[in-house]
PDB file of C-alpha atoms in Angstrom:
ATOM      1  CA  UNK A 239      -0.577 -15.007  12.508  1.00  0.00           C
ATOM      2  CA  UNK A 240      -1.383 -11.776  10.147  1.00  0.00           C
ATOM      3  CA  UNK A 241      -1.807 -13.052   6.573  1.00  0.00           C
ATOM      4  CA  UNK A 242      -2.696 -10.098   4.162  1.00  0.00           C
ATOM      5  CA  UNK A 243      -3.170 -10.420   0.657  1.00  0.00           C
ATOM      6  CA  UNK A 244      -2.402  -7.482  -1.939  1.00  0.00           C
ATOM      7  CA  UNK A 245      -4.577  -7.990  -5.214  1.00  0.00           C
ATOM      8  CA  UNK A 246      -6.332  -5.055  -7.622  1.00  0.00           C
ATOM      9  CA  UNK A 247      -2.829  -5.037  -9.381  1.00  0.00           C
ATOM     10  CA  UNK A 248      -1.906  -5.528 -13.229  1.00  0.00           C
ATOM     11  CA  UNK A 249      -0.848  -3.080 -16.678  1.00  0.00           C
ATOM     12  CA  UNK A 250      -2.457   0.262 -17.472  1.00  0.00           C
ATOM     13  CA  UNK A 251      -1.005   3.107 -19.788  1.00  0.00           C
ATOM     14  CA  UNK A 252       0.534   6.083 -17.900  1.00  0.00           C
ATOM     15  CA  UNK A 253      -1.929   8.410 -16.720  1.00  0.00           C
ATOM     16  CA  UNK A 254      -4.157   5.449 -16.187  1.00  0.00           C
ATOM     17  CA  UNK A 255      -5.820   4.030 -12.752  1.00  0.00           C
ATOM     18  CA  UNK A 256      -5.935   1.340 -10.425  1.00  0.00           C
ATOM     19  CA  UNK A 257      -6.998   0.595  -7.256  1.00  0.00           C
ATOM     20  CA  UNK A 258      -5.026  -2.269  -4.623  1.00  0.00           C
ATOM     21  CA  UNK A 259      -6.904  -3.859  -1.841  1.00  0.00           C
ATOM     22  CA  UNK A 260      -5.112  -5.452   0.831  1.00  0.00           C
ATOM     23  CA  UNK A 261      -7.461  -8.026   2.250  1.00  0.00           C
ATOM     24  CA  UNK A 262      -6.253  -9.765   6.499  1.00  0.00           C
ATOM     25  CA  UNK A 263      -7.087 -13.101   7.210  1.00  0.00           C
ATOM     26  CA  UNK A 264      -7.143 -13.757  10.973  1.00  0.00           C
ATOM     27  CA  UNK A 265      -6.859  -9.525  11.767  1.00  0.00           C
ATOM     28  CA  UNK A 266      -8.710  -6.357  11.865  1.00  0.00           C
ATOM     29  CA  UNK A 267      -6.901  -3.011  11.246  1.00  0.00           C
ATOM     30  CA  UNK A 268      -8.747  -1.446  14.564  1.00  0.00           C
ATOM     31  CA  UNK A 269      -6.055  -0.284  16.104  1.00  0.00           C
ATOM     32  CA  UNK A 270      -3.076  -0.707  14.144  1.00  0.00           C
ATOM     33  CA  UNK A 271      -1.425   1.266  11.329  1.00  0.00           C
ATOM     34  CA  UNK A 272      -1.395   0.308   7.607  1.00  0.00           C
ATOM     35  CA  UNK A 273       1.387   1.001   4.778  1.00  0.00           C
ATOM     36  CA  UNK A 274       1.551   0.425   1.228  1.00  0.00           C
ATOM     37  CA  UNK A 275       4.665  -0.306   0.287  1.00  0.00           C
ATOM     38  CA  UNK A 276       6.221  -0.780  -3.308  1.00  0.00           C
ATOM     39  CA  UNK A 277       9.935  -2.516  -4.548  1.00  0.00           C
ATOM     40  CA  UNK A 278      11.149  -2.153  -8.468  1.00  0.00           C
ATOM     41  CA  UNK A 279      13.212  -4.282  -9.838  1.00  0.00           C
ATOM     42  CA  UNK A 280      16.627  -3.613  -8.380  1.00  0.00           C
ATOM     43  CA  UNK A 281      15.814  -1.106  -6.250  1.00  0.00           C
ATOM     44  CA  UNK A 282      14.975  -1.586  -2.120  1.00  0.00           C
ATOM     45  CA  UNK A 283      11.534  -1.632  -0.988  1.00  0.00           C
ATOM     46  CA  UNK A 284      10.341   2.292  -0.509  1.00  0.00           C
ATOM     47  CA  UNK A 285       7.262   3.163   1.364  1.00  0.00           C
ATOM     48  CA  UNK A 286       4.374   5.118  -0.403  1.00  0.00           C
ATOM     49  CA  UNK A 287       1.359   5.319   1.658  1.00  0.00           C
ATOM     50  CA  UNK A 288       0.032   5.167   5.694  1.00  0.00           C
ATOM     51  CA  UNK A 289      -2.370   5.661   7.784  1.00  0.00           C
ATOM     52  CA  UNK A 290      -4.135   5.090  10.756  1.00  0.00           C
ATOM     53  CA  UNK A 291      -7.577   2.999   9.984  1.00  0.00           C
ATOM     54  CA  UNK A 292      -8.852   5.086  13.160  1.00  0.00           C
ATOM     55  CA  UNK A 293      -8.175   8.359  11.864  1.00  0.00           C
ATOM     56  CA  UNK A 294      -5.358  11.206  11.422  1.00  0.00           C
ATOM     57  CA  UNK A 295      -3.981  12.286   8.248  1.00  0.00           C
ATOM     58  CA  UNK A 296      -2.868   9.902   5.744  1.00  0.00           C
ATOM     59  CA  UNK A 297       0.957   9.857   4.947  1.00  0.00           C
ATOM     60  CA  UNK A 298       2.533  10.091   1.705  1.00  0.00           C
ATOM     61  CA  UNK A 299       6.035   9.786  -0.051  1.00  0.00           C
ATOM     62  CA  UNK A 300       6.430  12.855  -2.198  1.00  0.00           C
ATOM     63  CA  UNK A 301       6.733  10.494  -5.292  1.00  0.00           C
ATOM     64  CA  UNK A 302       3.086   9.872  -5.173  1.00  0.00           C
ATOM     65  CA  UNK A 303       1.673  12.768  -3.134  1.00  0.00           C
ATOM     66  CA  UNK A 304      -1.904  14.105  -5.120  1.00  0.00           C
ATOM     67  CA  UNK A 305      -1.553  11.061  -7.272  1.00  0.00           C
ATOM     68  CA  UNK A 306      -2.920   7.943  -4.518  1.00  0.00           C
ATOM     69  CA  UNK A 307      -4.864   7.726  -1.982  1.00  0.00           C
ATOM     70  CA  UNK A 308      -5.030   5.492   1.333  1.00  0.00           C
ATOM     71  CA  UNK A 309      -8.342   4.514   2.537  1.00  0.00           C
ATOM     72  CA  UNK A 310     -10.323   1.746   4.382  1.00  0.00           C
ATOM     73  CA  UNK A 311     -13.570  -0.653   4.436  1.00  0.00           C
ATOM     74  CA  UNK A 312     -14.023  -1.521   8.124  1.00  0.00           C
ATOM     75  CA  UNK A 313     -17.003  -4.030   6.850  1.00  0.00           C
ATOM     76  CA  UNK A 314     -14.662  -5.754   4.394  1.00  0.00           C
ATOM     77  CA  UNK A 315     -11.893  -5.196   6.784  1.00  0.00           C
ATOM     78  CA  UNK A 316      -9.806  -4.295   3.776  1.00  0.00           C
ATOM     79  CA  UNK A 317      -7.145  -1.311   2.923  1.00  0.00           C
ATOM     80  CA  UNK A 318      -7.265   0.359  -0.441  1.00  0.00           C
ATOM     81  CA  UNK A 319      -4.649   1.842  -2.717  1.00  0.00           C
ATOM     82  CA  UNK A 320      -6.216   4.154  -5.319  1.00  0.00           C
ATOM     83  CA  UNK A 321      -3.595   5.052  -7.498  1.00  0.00           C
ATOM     84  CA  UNK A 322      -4.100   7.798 -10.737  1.00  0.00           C
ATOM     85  CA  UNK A 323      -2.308   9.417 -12.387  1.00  0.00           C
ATOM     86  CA  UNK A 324      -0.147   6.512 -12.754  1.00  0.00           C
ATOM     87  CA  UNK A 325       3.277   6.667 -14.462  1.00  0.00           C
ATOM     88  CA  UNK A 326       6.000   4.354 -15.590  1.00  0.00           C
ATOM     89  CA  UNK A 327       8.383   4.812 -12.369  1.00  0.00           C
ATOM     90  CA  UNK A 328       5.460   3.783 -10.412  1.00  0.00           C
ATOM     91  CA  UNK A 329       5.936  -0.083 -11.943  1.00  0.00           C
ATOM     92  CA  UNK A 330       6.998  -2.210  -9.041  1.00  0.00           C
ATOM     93  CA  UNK A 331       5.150  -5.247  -6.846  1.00  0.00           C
ATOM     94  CA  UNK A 332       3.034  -3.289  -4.089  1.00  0.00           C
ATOM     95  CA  UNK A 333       2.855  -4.919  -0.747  1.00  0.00           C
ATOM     96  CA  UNK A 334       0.922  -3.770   2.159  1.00  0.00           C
ATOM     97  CA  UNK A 335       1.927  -4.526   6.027  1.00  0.00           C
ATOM     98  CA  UNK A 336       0.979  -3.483   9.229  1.00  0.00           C
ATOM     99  CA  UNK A 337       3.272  -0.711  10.982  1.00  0.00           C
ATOM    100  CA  UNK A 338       4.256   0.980  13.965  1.00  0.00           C
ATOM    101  CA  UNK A 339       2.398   4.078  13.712  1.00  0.00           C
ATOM    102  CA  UNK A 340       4.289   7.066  12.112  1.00  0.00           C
ATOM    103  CA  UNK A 341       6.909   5.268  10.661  1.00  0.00           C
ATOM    104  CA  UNK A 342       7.641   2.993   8.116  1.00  0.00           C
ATOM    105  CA  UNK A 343       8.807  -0.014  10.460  1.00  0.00           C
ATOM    106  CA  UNK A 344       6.568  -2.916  10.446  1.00  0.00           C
ATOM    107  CA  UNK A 345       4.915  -4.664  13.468  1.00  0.00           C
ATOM    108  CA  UNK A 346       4.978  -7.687  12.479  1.00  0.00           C
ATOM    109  CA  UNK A 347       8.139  -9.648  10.083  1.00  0.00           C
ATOM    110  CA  UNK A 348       4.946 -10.080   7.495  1.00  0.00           C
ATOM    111  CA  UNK A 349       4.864  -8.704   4.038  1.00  0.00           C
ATOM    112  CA  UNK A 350       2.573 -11.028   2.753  1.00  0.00           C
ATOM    113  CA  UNK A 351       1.616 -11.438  -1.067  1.00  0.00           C
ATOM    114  CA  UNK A 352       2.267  -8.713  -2.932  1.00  0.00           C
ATOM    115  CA  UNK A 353       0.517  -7.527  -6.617  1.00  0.00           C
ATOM    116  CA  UNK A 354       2.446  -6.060  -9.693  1.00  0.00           C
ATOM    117  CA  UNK A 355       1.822  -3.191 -11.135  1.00  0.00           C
ATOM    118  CA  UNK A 356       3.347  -2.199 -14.410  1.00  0.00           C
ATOM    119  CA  UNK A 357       2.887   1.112 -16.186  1.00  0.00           C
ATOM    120  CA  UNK A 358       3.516   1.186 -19.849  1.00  0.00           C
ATOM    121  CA  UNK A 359       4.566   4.940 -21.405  1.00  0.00           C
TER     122      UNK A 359
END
């Protein structure tokens, strides 16, 4: 059973940073793709970041294109979130998940424990 873990989140000022790790218990990322994903209150869960731990170009919605990045530590086997630049629309609870590569689909009916972010303006 994947279990992945989203921490790294909490409040920062807009135009502030913070970087999310998304730690797997029982799973490496060799392999398989990896999204970040983010919900607001009363809005649906929108997709902001994936890649391929292998390789390839990183994907990015255009909300947060230039502003995070997507990136991995095979020794930790952990995925990272850096997100600058950060402004108030980006408040939501991240999640990360394993996908089916080049979309936003997941592979496995796992979100896992997300981490709040909230931007103050």
């Amino acid at each position: 059973q994947v279990q992945l873990v989203a921490s790294g989140g909490g409040s920062v000022q807009a135009g502030g940073s913070l970087r999310l790790s998304c730690a797997a218990a029982g799973y490496t990322y060799s392999g398989n793709c990896m999204a970040w994903f983010r919900q607001a209150p009363g809005k649906q869960r929108e997709g902001v970041a994936r890649f391929y731990p292998g390789g390839g170009v990183p994907y990015y919605a255009d909300s947060v294109e230039g502003r995070f990045t997507i990136s991995q530590d095979n020794a930790k086997n952990t995925v990272y979130l850096q997100m600058n630049s950060l402004k108030p629309e980006d408040t939501a609870m991240y999640y990360c998940a394993v996908v089916i590569c080049l979309s936003w689909n997941l592979k496995y009916n796992s979100w896992g424990q997300g981490t709040q972010v909230t931007v103050s303006s």
